[in-house]
CSV table of C-alpha atoms in Angstrom, one decimal:
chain,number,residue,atom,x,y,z
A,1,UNK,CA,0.0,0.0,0.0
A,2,UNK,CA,1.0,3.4,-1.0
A,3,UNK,CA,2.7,5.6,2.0
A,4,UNK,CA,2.2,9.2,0.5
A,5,UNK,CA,0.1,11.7,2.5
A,6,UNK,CA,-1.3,14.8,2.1
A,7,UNK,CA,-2.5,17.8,4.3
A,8,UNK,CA,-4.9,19.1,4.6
A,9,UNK,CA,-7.7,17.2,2.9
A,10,UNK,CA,-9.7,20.4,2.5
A,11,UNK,CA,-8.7,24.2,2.8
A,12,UNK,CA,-11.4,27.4,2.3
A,13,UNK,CA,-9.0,30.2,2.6
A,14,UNK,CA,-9.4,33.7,1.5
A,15,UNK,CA,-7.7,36.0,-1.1
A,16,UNK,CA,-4.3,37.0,-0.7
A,17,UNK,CA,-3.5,34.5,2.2
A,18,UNK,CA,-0.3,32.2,2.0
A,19,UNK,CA,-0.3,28.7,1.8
A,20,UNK,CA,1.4,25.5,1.7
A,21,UNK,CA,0.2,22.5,0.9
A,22,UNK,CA,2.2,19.4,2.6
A,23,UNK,CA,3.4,15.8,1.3
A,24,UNK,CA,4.9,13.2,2.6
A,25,UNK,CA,6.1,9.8,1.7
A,26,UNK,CA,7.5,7.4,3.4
A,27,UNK,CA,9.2,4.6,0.0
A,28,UNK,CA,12.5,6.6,-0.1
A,29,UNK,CA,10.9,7.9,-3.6
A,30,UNK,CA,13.3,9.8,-5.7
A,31,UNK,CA,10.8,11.2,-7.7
A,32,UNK,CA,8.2,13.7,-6.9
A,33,UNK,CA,5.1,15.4,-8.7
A,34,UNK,CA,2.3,17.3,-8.1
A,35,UNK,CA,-0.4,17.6,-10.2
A,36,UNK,CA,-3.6,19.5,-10.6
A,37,UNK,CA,-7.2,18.7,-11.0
A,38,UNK,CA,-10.5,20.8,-12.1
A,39,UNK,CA,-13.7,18.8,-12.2
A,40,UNK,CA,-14.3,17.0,-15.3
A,41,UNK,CA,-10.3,18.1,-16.7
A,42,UNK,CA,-7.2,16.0,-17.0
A,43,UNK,CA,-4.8,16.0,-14.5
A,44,UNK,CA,-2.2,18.6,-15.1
A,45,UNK,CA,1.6,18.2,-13.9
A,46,UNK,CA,2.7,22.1,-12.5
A,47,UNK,CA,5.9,20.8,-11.1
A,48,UNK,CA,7.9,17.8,-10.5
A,49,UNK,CA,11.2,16.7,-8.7
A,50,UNK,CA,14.5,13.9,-9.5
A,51,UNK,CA,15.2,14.6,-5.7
A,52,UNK,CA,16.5,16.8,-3.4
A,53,UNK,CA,17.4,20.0,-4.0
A,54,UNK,CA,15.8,19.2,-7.2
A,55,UNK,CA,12.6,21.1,-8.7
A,56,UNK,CA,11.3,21.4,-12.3
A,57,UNK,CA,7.9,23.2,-13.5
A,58,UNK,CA,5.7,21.0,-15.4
A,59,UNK,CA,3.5,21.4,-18.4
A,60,UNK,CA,0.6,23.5,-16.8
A,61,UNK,CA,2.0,27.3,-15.7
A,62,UNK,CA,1.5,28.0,-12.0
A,63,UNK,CA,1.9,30.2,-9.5
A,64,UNK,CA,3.1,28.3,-7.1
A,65,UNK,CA,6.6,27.0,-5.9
A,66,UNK,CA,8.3,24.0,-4.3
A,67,UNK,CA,11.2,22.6,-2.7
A,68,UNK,CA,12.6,19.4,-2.1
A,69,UNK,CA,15.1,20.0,1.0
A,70,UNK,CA,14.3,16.2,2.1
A,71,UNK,CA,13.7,13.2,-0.2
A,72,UNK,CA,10.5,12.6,1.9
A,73,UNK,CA,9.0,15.8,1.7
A,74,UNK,CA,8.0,18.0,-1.1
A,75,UNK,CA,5.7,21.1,-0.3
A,76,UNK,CA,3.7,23.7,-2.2
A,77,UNK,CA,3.5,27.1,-1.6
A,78,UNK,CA,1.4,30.0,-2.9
A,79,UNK,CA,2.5,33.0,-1.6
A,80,UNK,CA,-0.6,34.8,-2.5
A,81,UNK,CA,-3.8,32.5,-3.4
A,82,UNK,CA,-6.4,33.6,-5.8
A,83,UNK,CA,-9.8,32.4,-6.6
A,84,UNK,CA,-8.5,31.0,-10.0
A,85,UNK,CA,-5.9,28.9,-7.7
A,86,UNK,CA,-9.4,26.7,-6.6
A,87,UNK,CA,-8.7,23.5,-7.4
A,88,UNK,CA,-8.2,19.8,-6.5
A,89,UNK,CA,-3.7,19.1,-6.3
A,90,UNK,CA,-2.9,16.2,-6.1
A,91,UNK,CA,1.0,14.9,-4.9
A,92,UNK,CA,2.6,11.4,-6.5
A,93,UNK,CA,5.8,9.9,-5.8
A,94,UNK,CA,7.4,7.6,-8.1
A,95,UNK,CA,11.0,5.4,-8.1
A,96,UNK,CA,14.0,4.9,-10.3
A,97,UNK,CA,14.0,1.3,-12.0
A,98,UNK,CA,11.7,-0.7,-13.8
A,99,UNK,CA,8.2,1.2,-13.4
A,100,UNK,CA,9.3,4.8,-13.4
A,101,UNK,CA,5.6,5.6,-14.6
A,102,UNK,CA,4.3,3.9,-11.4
A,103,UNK,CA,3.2,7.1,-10.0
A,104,UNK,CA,2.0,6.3,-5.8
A,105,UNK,CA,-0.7,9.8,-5.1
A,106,UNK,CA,-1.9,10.9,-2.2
A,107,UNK,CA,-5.3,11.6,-1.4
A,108,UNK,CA,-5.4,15.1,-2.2
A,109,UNK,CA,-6.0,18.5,-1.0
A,110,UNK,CA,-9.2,20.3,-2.1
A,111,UNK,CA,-8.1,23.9,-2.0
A,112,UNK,CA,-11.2,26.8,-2.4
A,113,UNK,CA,-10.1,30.5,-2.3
A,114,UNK,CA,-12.9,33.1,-1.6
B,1,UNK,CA,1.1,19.0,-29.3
B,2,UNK,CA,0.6,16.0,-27.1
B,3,UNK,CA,-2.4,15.0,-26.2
B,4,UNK,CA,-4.7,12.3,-24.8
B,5,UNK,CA,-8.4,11.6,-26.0
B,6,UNK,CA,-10.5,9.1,-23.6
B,7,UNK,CA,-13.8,8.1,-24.6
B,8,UNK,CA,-16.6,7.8,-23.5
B,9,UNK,CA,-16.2,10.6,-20.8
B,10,UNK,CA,-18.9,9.0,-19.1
B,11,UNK,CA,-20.9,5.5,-19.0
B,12,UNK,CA,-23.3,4.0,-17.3
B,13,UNK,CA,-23.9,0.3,-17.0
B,14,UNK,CA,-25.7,-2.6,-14.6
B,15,UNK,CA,-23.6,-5.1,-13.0
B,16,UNK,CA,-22.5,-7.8,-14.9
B,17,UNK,CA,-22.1,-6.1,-18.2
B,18,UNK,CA,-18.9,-5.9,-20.2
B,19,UNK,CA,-17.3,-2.5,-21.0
B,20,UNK,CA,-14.5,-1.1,-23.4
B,21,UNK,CA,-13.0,2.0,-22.8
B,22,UNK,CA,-11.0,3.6,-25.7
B,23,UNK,CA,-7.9,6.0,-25.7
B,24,UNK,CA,-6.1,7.5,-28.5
B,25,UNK,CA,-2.9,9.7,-28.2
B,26,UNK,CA,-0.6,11.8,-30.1
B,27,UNK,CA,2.7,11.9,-29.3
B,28,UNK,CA,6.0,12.9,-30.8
B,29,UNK,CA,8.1,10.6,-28.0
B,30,UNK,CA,6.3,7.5,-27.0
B,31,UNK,CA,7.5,5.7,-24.3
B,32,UNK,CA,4.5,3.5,-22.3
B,33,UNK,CA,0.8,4.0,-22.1
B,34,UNK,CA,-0.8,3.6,-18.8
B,35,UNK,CA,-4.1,3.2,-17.2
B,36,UNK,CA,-4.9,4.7,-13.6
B,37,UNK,CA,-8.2,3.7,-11.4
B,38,UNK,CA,-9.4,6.9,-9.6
B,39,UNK,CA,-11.7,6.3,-6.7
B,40,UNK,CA,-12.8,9.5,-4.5
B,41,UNK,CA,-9.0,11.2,-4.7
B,42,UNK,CA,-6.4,9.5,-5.4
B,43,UNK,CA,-5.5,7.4,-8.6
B,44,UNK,CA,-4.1,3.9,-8.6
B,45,UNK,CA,-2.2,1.8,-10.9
B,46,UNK,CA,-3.7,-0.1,-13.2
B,47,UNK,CA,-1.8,-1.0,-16.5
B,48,UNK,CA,1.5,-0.2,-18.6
B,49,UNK,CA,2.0,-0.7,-21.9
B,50,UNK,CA,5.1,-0.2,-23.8
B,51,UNK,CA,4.9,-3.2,-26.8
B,52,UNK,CA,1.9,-3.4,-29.6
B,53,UNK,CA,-0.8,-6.3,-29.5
B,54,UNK,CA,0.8,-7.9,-26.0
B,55,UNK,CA,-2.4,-7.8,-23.1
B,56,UNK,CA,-2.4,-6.9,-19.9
B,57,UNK,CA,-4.8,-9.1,-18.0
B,58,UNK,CA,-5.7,-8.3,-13.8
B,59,UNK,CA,-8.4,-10.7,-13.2
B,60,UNK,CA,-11.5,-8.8,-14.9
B,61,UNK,CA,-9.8,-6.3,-16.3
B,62,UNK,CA,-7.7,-6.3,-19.5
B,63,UNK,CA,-5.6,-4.0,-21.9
B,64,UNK,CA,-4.1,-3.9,-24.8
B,65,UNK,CA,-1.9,-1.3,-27.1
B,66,UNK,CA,-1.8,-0.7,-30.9
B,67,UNK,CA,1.1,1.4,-31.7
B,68,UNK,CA,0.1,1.9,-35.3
B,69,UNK,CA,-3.1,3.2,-34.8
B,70,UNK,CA,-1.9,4.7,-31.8
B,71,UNK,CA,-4.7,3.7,-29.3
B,72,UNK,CA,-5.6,1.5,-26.4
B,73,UNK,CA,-8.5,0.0,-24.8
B,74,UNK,CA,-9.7,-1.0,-21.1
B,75,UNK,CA,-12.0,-3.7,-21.0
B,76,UNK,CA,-13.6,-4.8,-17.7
B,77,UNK,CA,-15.4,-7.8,-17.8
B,78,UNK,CA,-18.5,-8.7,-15.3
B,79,UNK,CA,-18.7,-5.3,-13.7
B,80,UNK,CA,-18.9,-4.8,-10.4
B,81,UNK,CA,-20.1,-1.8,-8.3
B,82,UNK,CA,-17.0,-1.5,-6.7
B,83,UNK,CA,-15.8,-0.7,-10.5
B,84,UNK,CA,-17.3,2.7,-10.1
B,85,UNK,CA,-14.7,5.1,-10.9
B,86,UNK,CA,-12.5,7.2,-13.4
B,87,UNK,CA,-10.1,5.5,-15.6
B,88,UNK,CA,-7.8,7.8,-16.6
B,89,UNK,CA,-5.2,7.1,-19.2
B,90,UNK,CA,-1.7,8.6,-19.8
B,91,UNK,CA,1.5,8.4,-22.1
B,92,UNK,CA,4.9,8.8,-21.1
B,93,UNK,CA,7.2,10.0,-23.2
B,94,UNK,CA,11.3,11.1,-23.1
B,95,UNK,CA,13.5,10.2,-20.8
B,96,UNK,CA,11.9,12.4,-18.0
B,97,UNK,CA,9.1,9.8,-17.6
B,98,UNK,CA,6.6,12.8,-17.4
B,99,UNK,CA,2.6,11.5,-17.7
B,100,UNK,CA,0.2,13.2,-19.4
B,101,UNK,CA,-3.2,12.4,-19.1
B,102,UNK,CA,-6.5,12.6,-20.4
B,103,UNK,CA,-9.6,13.5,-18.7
B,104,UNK,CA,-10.8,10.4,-17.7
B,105,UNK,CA,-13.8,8.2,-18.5
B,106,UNK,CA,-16.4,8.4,-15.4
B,107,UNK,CA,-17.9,4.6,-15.5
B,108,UNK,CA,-20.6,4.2,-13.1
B,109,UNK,CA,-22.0,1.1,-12.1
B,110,UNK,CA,-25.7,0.0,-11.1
B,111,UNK,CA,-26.7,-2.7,-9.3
């Protein structure tokens, strides 16, 4: 079973606050992602990471930024959130070898600005 | 421009029907095709798929890949309710081993 957590589940926050959204895994993953879901859309990749002190933006522009300081933990910060930033992220972890593909995602965080 | 077409985006079914699910892609760098489950959040595994006309088999549910035509379908066989869910479907391509999705097909199943 997958060991990659997310918090918080949910977040109603209002404009102009900053906020970081946490995740954590515990399979020594390498790899890190973290994707973004509207209702009804694809999942889009807004950044991604090989491993520490490693961070790349992904195909969807964002506002937001990362870091990797520790393999385990990869957060996501917007300094200033926005109604457009409402949305469903998602965080995935993945490993070097066979099944690089084999993405592991957390449960999400459901993030609504006002 | 890459890109992933699922269809249908939605079906509905009874238990213990048969159901194919279809994707097409467009890529300039295939590497693997994959199918994810996504239940309530978060997705889960389902399927890769590097090599034309070889199936994936999981119990009910099956896969296969045409490079040529550049497609692939899900089948799930005797449906449950517990199959409820979105299948999503991506491609990896480069050396990055990037996904890219498509937005999903939303399979519901009655009893």
């Amino acid at each position: 079973e997958a060991d990659i957590y997310q918090t918080p589940r949910y977040l109603v926050i209002g404009t102009g606050k900053k906020i970081t959204l946490e995740c954590s895994q515990t399979m020594g993953h390498d790899k890190m992602y973290w994707y973004q879901q509207d209702p009804g859309m694809e999942l889009h990749l807004i950044h991604y990471s090989y491993g520490v002190n490693s961070t790349e933006k992904g195909d969807l522009s964002s506002e937001s930024t990362v870091s990797r300081i520790r393999t385990e933990h990869f957060p996501l910060t917007l300094e200033s959130a926005r109604p457009s930033h409402t949305s469903q992220y998602l965080c995935a972890s993945s490993e070097y070898g066979h099944l690089p593909e084999k993405l592991f995602f957390g449960s999400g965080t459901q993030l609504s600005v006002l | 421009e890459d890109k992933v077409v699922q269809s249908p985006l939605s079906l509905v079914v009874h238990e213990g029907d048969t159901v194919t699910l279809n994707c097409s892609y467009e890529v300039t760098n295939f590497r693997s095709l994959l199918w994810y489950k996504q239940e309530k959040k978060a997705p889960t595994f389902l399927f890769m798929l590097t090599s034309s006309g070889i199936e994936k088999k999981s119990g009910r549910l099956s896969s296969i890949l045409d490079k040529k035509e550049l497609f692939s379908i899900l089948n799930i066989t005797a449906t449950q309710t517990g199959d409820s869910a979105i299948y999503l479907c991506g491609f990896s391509g480069g050396s990055n081993y990037k996904l890219t999705f498509g937005k999903g097909t939303l399979l519901t199943v009655n009893p």
